[in-house]
Structure formats: C-alpha cells, structure tokens
Coordinates of C-alpha atoms and ligand atoms in Angstrom, one line a residue:
X14 CA 22.3 -31.8 55.5
X15 CA 24.3 -29.6 53.3
X16 CA 22.8 -27.7 50.5
X17 CA 24.7 -28.0 47.3
X18 CA 26.3 -24.8 46.1
X19 CA 24.4 -23.1 43.4
X20 CA 25.9 -24.1 40.1
X21 CA 26.7 -21.1 37.8
X22 CA 24.4 -21.0 34.9
X23 CA 27.1 -20.3 32.4
X24 CA 30.9 -20.4 32.7
X25 CA 31.2 -16.7 32.0
X26 CA 29.1 -15.8 35.0
X27 CA 31.3 -16.9 37.9
X28 CA 31.8 -13.1 38.1
X29 CA 34.6 -12.0 40.3
X30 CA 34.8 -8.2 40.5
X31 CA 37.9 -8.1 38.4
X32 CA 36.3 -10.1 35.6
X33 CA 33.2 -7.8 35.8
X34 CA 35.4 -4.8 35.5
X35 CA 37.4 -6.1 32.5
X36 CA 34.1 -7.1 30.7
X37 CA 32.8 -3.6 31.2
X38 CA 36.1 -2.2 29.8
X39 CA 35.8 -4.5 26.8
X40 CA 32.2 -3.4 26.2
X41 CA 33.2 0.3 26.5
X42 CA 35.9 -0.2 24.0
X43 CA 33.5 -1.9 21.7
X44 CA 31.0 0.9 22.1
X45 CA 33.8 3.4 21.4
X46 CA 34.6 1.7 18.2
X47 CA 31.0 1.6 17.2
X48 CA 30.6 5.3 17.9
X49 CA 33.7 6.0 16.0
X50 CA 32.3 4.2 13.0
X51 CA 35.0 1.5 13.0
X52 CA 33.8 -1.9 11.9
X53 CA 34.0 -4.6 14.7
X54 CA 34.3 -7.3 12.1
X55 CA 36.5 -6.4 9.2
X56 CA 36.1 -8.1 5.9
X57 CA 32.8 -8.0 4.0
X58 CA 30.9 -4.8 3.6
X59 CA 27.8 -4.9 5.8
X60 CA 24.9 -2.5 5.7
X61 CA 25.5 0.2 8.2
X62 CA 24.4 3.6 9.5
X63 CA 27.7 5.5 9.9
X64 CA 26.3 8.8 11.2
X65 CA 23.0 10.1 12.6
X66 CA 21.8 13.6 13.5
X67 CA 18.4 14.8 14.7
X68 CA 17.9 18.6 14.6
X69 CA 15.0 21.1 15.0
X70 CA 14.2 23.0 11.8
X71 CA 11.6 25.6 12.7
X72 CA 8.6 23.5 13.9
X73 CA 9.9 20.3 12.4
X74 CA 12.4 17.7 13.3
X75 CA 14.9 16.6 10.7
X76 CA 16.6 13.3 10.9
X77 CA 19.7 12.8 8.7
X78 CA 21.4 9.4 8.5
X79 CA 24.5 8.5 6.5
X80 CA 24.1 5.0 5.1
X81 CA 26.7 2.9 3.4
X82 CA 25.7 1.6 0.0
X83 CA 24.0 -1.6 0.9
X84 CA 21.5 -0.4 3.4
X85 CA 17.8 -0.6 2.8
X86 CA 15.2 1.3 4.8
X87 CA 11.4 1.5 5.4
X88 CA 9.4 3.9 7.4
X89 CA 6.2 3.0 9.3
X90 CA 4.2 4.5 12.1
X91 CA 2.2 3.3 15.2
X92 CA -0.5 5.4 16.8
X93 CA -0.4 3.9 20.4
X94 CA 2.1 4.9 21.4
X95 CA 2.7 7.6 18.8
X96 CA 5.9 6.5 17.1
X97 CA 7.7 6.5 13.8
X98 CA 9.7 3.4 13.2
X99 CA 12.6 3.3 10.7
X100 CA 13.3 -0.3 9.7
X101 CA 16.9 -0.9 8.6
X102 CA 17.0 -4.7 8.1
X103 CA 20.4 -6.3 8.6
X104 CA 22.0 -3.0 9.3
X105 CA 24.5 -2.2 12.1
X106 CA 24.3 1.1 13.9
X107 CA 27.4 3.2 14.1
X108 CA 25.5 6.5 14.2
X109 CA 26.5 7.4 17.8
X110 CA 24.6 6.6 21.0
X111 CA 22.6 9.8 21.6
X112 CA 20.1 11.5 19.5
X113 CA 18.6 14.5 21.3
X114 CA 14.9 15.5 21.1
X115 CA 13.8 17.9 18.4
X116 CA 10.4 19.5 17.5
X117 CA 7.7 16.8 17.6
X118 CA 10.2 14.0 18.3
X119 CA 10.5 13.5 22.0
X120 CA 13.3 10.9 22.0
X121 CA 14.9 8.4 19.7
X122 CA 16.5 5.0 20.3
X123 CA 18.1 2.3 18.3
X124 CA 16.7 -1.2 18.9
X125 CA 19.6 -3.4 17.8
X126 CA 17.7 -6.7 18.0
X127 CA 14.8 -5.5 15.8
X128 CA 17.1 -3.3 13.7
X129 CA 14.8 -0.4 14.1
X130 CA 15.3 3.3 15.0
X131 CA 12.3 4.2 17.1
X132 CA 11.2 7.9 17.2
X133 CA 8.9 8.6 20.1
X134 CA 6.5 11.4 19.2
X135 CA 4.9 14.1 21.3
X136 CA 1.7 13.8 19.2
X137 CA 0.4 13.1 15.7
X138 CA 2.8 14.1 13.0
X139 CA 3.0 14.3 9.2
X140 CA 6.1 13.2 7.3
X141 CA 7.0 16.1 5.1
X142 CA 9.9 14.4 3.5
X143 CA 11.5 10.9 3.5
X144 CA 14.0 10.2 0.8
X145 CA 17.4 8.9 0.3
X146 CA 19.8 10.3 -2.3
X147 CA 23.3 8.9 -2.5
X148 CA 24.3 8.0 1.0
X149 CA 22.0 10.4 2.8
X150 CA 18.6 9.5 4.1
X151 CA 16.6 12.6 5.2
X152 CA 13.3 12.3 7.1
X153 CA 11.6 15.6 8.0
X154 CA 8.7 15.4 10.5
X155 CA 6.2 18.1 11.3
X156 CA 3.2 18.4 13.6
X157 CA 0.2 16.7 12.0
X158 CA -3.5 15.9 12.5
X159 CA -4.9 12.8 14.2
X160 CA -6.6 11.6 11.0
X161 CA -3.6 12.1 8.8
X162 CA -1.4 10.3 11.3
X163 CA -3.8 7.4 11.5
X164 CA -3.6 7.1 7.7
X165 CA 0.2 7.0 7.9
X166 CA 0.0 4.2 10.4
X167 CA -2.0 2.0 8.0
X168 CA 0.9 1.1 5.8
X169 CA 4.5 1.8 4.7
X170 CA 5.1 5.5 4.5
X171 CA 8.2 5.4 2.4
X172 CA 11.0 3.1 1.6
X173 CA 14.2 3.0 -0.4
X174 CA 17.8 2.0 -0.4
X175 CA 21.0 3.9 -0.1
X176 CA 22.5 4.8 -3.4
X177 CA 19.2 4.3 -5.1
X178 CA 17.0 7.1 -6.6
X179 CA 15.0 9.3 -4.2
X180 CA 11.6 8.1 -3.4
X181 CA 8.9 10.7 -2.9
X182 CA 6.7 10.1 0.1
X183 CA 4.1 11.9 2.1
X184 CA 1.2 9.6 2.7
X185 CA 1.3 7.6 -0.5
X186 CA -2.1 7.2 -2.1
X187 CA -3.8 3.8 -1.5
X188 CA -5.0 1.8 -4.6
X189 CA -7.4 -1.0 -3.7
X190 CA -7.5 -3.8 -6.2
X191 CA -10.5 -6.1 -6.1
X192 CA -10.0 -9.5 -7.8
X193 CA -13.6 -10.5 -8.7
X194 CA -15.4 -13.5 -7.3
X195 CA -13.6 -16.2 -5.2
X196 CA -14.4 -19.2 -3.0
X197 CA -17.8 -20.7 -3.7
X198 CA -18.3 -18.1 -6.5
X199 CA -16.0 -19.1 -9.4
X200 CA -17.4 -16.3 -11.7
X201 CA -17.5 -17.2 -15.4
X202 CA -16.2 -20.6 -16.4
X203 CA -14.4 -20.4 -19.7
X204 CA -14.9 -22.5 -22.8
X205 CA -11.9 -24.7 -21.8
X206 CA -12.8 -24.6 -18.1
X207 CA -10.9 -21.6 -16.8
X208 CA -12.3 -20.1 -13.6
X209 CA -12.7 -16.3 -13.7
X210 CA -11.8 -16.1 -10.0
X211 CA -8.3 -17.5 -10.7
X212 CA -7.6 -15.2 -13.6
X213 CA -8.7 -12.1 -11.6
X214 CA -6.5 -13.0 -8.6
X215 CA -3.5 -13.7 -10.8
X216 CA -3.9 -10.5 -12.6
X217 CA -4.5 -8.4 -9.4
X218 CA -1.4 -9.9 -7.8
X219 CA 0.7 -9.0 -10.9
X220 CA -0.7 -5.5 -11.0
X221 CA 0.0 -5.0 -7.3
X222 CA 3.6 -6.1 -7.9
X223 CA 4.0 -3.6 -10.8
X224 CA 2.4 -0.7 -8.9
X225 CA 4.4 -1.3 -5.8
X226 CA 7.6 -1.4 -7.8
X227 CA 7.0 2.3 -8.7
X228 CA 7.2 3.3 -5.1
X229 CA 4.5 5.9 -5.8
X230 CA 1.5 4.2 -4.2
X231 CA 0.4 1.7 -1.7
X232 CA -1.7 -1.3 -2.9
X233 CA -4.1 -3.5 -1.0
X234 CA -6.1 -6.5 -2.4
X235 CA -9.6 -7.2 -1.2
X236 CA -8.7 -10.8 -1.3
X237 CA -5.3 -12.5 -1.7
X238 CA -6.7 -16.1 -1.4
X239 CA -9.5 -18.1 -2.9
X240 CA -12.2 -16.8 -0.6
X241 CA -15.8 -15.5 -1.1
X242 CA -16.3 -11.8 -0.2
X243 CA -19.7 -10.2 -0.6
X244 CA -19.8 -7.2 -2.8
X245 CA -20.5 -4.7 0.0
X246 CA -17.6 -6.2 1.9
X247 CA -15.3 -5.2 -1.0
X248 CA -16.7 -1.7 -1.0
X249 CA -16.3 -1.4 2.8
X250 CA -12.8 -2.7 2.6
X251 CA -11.8 0.3 0.4
X252 CA -13.8 2.8 2.4
X253 CA -12.4 1.7 5.8
X254 CA -8.9 2.3 4.4
X255 CA -9.8 5.6 2.8
X256 CA -8.6 4.4 -0.6
X257 CA -7.8 6.9 -3.3
X258 CA -8.9 4.5 -6.0
X259 CA -10.9 1.3 -6.3
X260 CA -10.4 -1.1 -9.3
X261 CA -12.4 -4.3 -9.6
X262 CA -10.9 -6.9 -12.1
X263 CA -13.0 -9.3 -14.0
X264 CA -13.1 -11.5 -17.1
X265 CA -16.8 -12.3 -17.4
X266 CA -18.9 -13.8 -20.2
X267 CA -20.7 -11.7 -22.9
X268 CA -21.8 -13.8 -25.9
X269 CA -20.2 -12.6 -29.1
X270 CA -18.0 -10.0 -27.4
X271 CA -14.2 -9.9 -27.3
X272 CA -11.5 -7.6 -25.9
X273 CA -11.0 -5.5 -22.8
X274 CA -13.5 -2.9 -21.5
X275 CA -13.9 -0.5 -18.6
X276 CA -17.1 0.2 -16.6
X277 CA -18.2 3.1 -14.4
X278 CA -21.3 3.3 -12.3
X279 CA -24.6 4.5 -13.7
X280 CA -28.2 3.8 -12.6
X281 CA -29.0 3.4 -16.3
X282 CA -26.8 1.0 -18.3
X283 CA -25.2 2.4 -21.5
X284 CA -26.1 -0.8 -23.5
X285 CA -27.6 -4.3 -23.2
X286 CA -24.2 -5.9 -22.8
X287 CA -23.3 -3.7 -19.8
X288 CA -26.7 -4.2 -18.3
X289 CA -26.4 -8.0 -18.5
X290 CA -22.9 -7.9 -17.0
X291 CA -24.0 -5.8 -14.1
X292 CA -27.0 -8.0 -13.5
X293 CA -24.9 -11.2 -13.4
X294 CA -22.2 -9.5 -11.3
X295 CA -24.7 -8.2 -8.7
X296 CA -26.3 -11.6 -8.4
X297 CA -23.2 -12.6 -6.3
X298 CA -24.6 -10.4 -3.6
X299 CA -27.8 -8.4 -3.9
X300 CA -27.1 -6.0 -1.0
X301 CA -25.7 -2.6 -2.1
X302 CA -24.1 -2.0 1.3
X303 CA -23.7 1.7 1.9
X304 CA -23.4 3.0 5.4
X305 CA -23.2 6.7 6.0
X306 CA -22.8 8.7 9.2
X307 CA -26.1 9.5 11.0
X308 CA -27.3 12.8 9.7
X309 CA -30.8 13.9 8.7
X310 CA -32.0 12.3 5.5
X311 CA -32.1 15.8 3.8
X312 CA -28.5 16.6 4.6
X313 CA -27.5 13.1 3.8
X314 CA -29.0 13.4 0.3
X315 CA -27.2 16.7 -0.4
X316 CA -23.9 15.5 0.9
X317 CA -24.3 12.3 -1.0
X318 CA -25.0 13.9 -4.3
X319 CA -22.1 16.4 -3.9
X320 CA -19.6 13.7 -3.0
X321 CA -21.0 11.4 -5.6
X322 CA -20.7 14.0 -8.4
X323 CA -17.0 14.5 -7.6
X324 CA -16.4 10.7 -7.4
X325 CA -18.1 10.1 -10.7
X326 CA -15.9 12.7 -12.4
X327 CA -12.9 10.9 -10.9
X328 CA -14.2 7.5 -12.1
X329 CA -14.8 8.9 -15.6
X330 CA -11.2 10.2 -15.8
X331 CA -9.6 7.0 -14.7
X332 CA -11.8 5.1 -17.1
X333 CA -10.7 7.3 -20.0
X334 CA -7.0 7.0 -18.9
X335 CA -7.2 3.3 -18.7
X336 CA -8.9 2.8 -22.1
X337 CA -6.1 4.9 -23.6
X338 CA -3.3 2.8 -22.0
X339 CA -5.0 -0.5 -22.6
X340 CA -5.5 0.4 -26.3
X341 CA -1.8 0.3 -26.9
X342 CA -1.4 -3.2 -25.6
X343 CA -4.5 -5.4 -26.0
X344 CA -7.6 -5.8 -28.2
X345 CA -10.5 -3.6 -27.0
X346 CA -14.2 -4.1 -27.1
X347 CA -15.8 -1.3 -29.3
X348 CA -17.1 1.6 -27.2
X349 CA -14.6 0.5 -24.6
X350 CA -15.9 2.8 -21.7
X351 CA -19.4 1.7 -20.7
X352 CA -21.8 2.3 -17.8
X353 CA -24.0 0.1 -15.7
X354 CA -25.3 -0.3 -12.1
X355 CA -22.5 -2.5 -10.7
X356 CA -23.0 -2.9 -6.9
X357 CA -19.3 -3.1 -6.3
X358 CA -18.8 0.4 -7.8
X359 CA -21.1 2.1 -5.3
X360 CA -18.7 3.7 -2.9
X361 CA -19.9 7.3 -2.9
X362 CA -16.5 8.8 -2.0
X363 CA -13.9 6.7 -3.9
X364 CA -13.5 6.8 -7.7
X365 CA -14.3 3.2 -8.7
X366 CA -14.1 1.3 -12.0
X367 CA -14.6 -2.2 -13.1
X368 CA -12.2 -3.6 -15.7
X369 CA -13.2 -6.6 -17.9
X370 CA -9.7 -7.7 -19.0
X371 CA -11.4 -9.8 -21.7
X372 CA -14.3 -12.3 -21.9
X373 CA -13.8 -15.9 -20.9
X374 CA -16.8 -16.7 -23.2
X375 CA -14.4 -15.9 -26.1
X376 CA -12.0 -18.6 -26.9
X377 CA -9.2 -16.2 -27.9
X378 CA -9.6 -14.0 -24.8
X379 CA -9.6 -17.1 -22.6
X380 CA -6.4 -18.5 -24.2
X381 CA -4.7 -15.1 -23.8
X382 CA -5.8 -14.5 -20.2
X383 CA -4.4 -17.9 -19.2
X384 CA -0.9 -16.8 -20.2
X385 CA 1.1 -15.0 -17.5
X386 CA 2.8 -12.9 -20.2
X387 CA -0.5 -11.6 -21.4
X388 CA -1.7 -10.8 -17.9
X389 CA 1.6 -9.0 -17.3
X390 CA 0.9 -6.9 -20.4
X391 CA -2.6 -6.1 -19.2
X392 CA -1.2 -5.2 -15.8
X393 CA 1.5 -3.0 -17.4
X394 CA -1.2 -1.0 -19.3
X395 CA -3.3 -0.7 -16.2
X396 CA -0.4 0.3 -14.0
X397 CA 0.6 3.0 -16.5
X398 CA -2.9 4.4 -16.6
X399 CA -3.2 4.3 -12.8
X400 CA 0.1 6.2 -12.4
X401 CA -1.0 8.9 -14.8
X402 CA -4.3 9.3 -13.0
X403 CA -2.7 9.4 -9.6
X404 CA -0.2 12.0 -10.7
X405 CA -3.0 14.3 -12.0
X406 CA -5.1 13.6 -9.0
X407 CA -2.3 14.5 -6.5
X408 CA -1.6 17.6 -8.5
X409 CA -5.3 18.7 -8.3
X410 CA -5.3 18.2 -4.5
X411 CA -2.0 20.1 -4.1
X412 CA -2.8 23.3 -6.1
X413 CA -5.8 25.6 -6.4
X414 CA -8.0 25.0 -9.5
Ligands
ZN512 ZN1 -16.8 -11.2 -12.9

C-alpha cells in the first residue's frame, strides 16, 4: 500500500528554499518601506502613525507619536498584566519597529491586528499627560499608586484625534447618572400615560452623550436598559467605581406643582412636597444600603460625620450650580433647591443630588418631557452645571485652600 503524498494546504506553501528566500526578501523590503514611512498602497490617505519615539524624562517615560490628520486615538489601561494600551483604530504603523524601554515602561510593541500599541509597565503608573495637538500625540507616564492605577483601568483615560484640539487627561472624573425607576417599577405614570422610567432613561442617555462630548469626564449609567435596580444597588454602583458625582434623574408626581427642581439629602425634609416625594421614592426599596469598612462604632461615627459633612457641602454646591443653569432654560419650581431623606442620595462619600426634571402629574411638564428637543435642553443645562462644578471641584483638589 502506498500512502498518498501530503497535499500542500495552500499553493504558496510548496516552499522550495529559493521561494522561501525570495518571500523573505519581499517581506524585508516591505518592512523597510514601512519603516521609511512610505505607503505600501498609494492612493487614498489612510490613518497612520508616521514616527514614534519613547524616551526617559527624569523618572517619567514620554511617548511621542506623529499622526497624519485622519488618525483617532484612545488610551486605556489593564492591571493584570500592568499595561497601557493605545488604540489607533484603522491606523497603519509606520513608526519604526523598535521602541526601547524608558522609565516605568518596560517594553512597547505594536499589535497590527488589534491596531494597538501595547506599553508593558514595570508597575502601577499615572498618566501625567496625554494630548494631541496638531500632528503630535504626547503621552507622559510616571510612577503611580496601585489605587490610582486601578482607577485608570476602569475606563478610557483619554482620547482624541490628530489635528483636533488638545484633550486634557489625568484620570478623568467619573459622573454616575442614575435614571430613576425601571423594570417592574414604572415610577410615576403621567396624565396621558407616559412612564417616568422611560423619560428618565432617555434624558440620562442624552445627558451622557453631551457630557462625553466635552471629553472632560467619564460617564456611567446605573442602568442603560429597562431593568429594576434597588436603591442601594444604585448607591453601591457609584461607590464601587469611586464616582466623583452622583445624579439621580426623575420626573415624579407632585399635585399642583410644575417645573424642574433639585434635591439634596437631609434627615428632615424642607417642606411637605419634598417629604412626600422622598417617601414615595424610598418605597421602591426600603433598605438604605450603606456598607462601611469594619472599624469600631465610635471611629465609624466620627469618620462618617466628617466625610458626610464634606459630601454635603459638595452636594449643596452642585445643587446651587444646577439650579442656576436650569433657570436659563426651563421653568423652575419655586424654592428650587429643596431637601429630603431620599435613600438614593445616601452615599456618605459622593456628592449626590436628585433632579426632578419636571412633574409628570402636570400636563404641561409631561408634554414637554416627552419631546426629545426639550430633554436635550434640560440635558444641556445639566451638562453645563456639571462642567462648572467639576472644574471648581478639580481646582479645589489641585491647589491648597
Ligand atoms: Zn421618580
């Protein structure tokens, strides 16, 4: 019996030595052209990295890329293994084959299939700078803390496009938006049958879009679908991600009332309307849901009141800012900033507010909130207020006093 000869898998693989050699020569030529920045395919302008350099600058590593004008980029991180990943979708790499190690960057390699530049790190880092101006993208990386690096890994660190304006970075603050109600809990049902849970989700989605467009913060939604989430689950969502700000969006019922209003936490309600709102809201889930690290009750109480005091001051400031920005755009409820014991505002360490964008119990508010254009207007006012608050908040963290 004769065994049949193995059939070559593909025609190119019959592989005589001479063919192997010439293929290698061709590949080398191609790599040479890539390294020299010559386009392999002439014709349309494709996004490309045309030069790359990694250098040590005191204790930091500085990566400088030259991009042509169509390249987009996004920087993320992973903790295990410790890496920074620069995503350059649809981009070809003509930045040379070797980037040496520098500072906290152990090695760098281009993954052409994923279109990612992978920076392998010696340990946790902080990103001191990541911005593109004109054709230059500069990323400066310094040694950082474990906690800070974990925060970086939780989302996009920075992004931009060549030729666009520079985008400031560092770990961007996280704003958690909480669309009220959802799933089996429709919230208030309006005069013409509008479900509050739909209005809150539509408004939160629009607000997320507007905030992300500024490139100055990250945004996460407690829910992006029609699902039920208990109130403590919403608070925990924000705390787990170490959010900078928590904003719960609603459009409840309050007989005889009309216009937007903003609520902060207080054990004692500022008025009967607020007390009623909080009572109805909290009925969705009666558990307060606050888990603190295990310390003695005495210490816990002291820590709690200190943190809480700071948090309340922050909540009051964002409420004031939002009332001001909303006032220019939409009708307001008199005494627009009110207080009540809303369970969803009970994170001790995150400034938290609840916005009633209007009341579905009011025919005019309901009609307005059903319109995407009106919701976009509300979102614009909120986004402006949030931006102002974040800018001042960041400044107070950066400088003394
Ligand atoms: Zn509600």
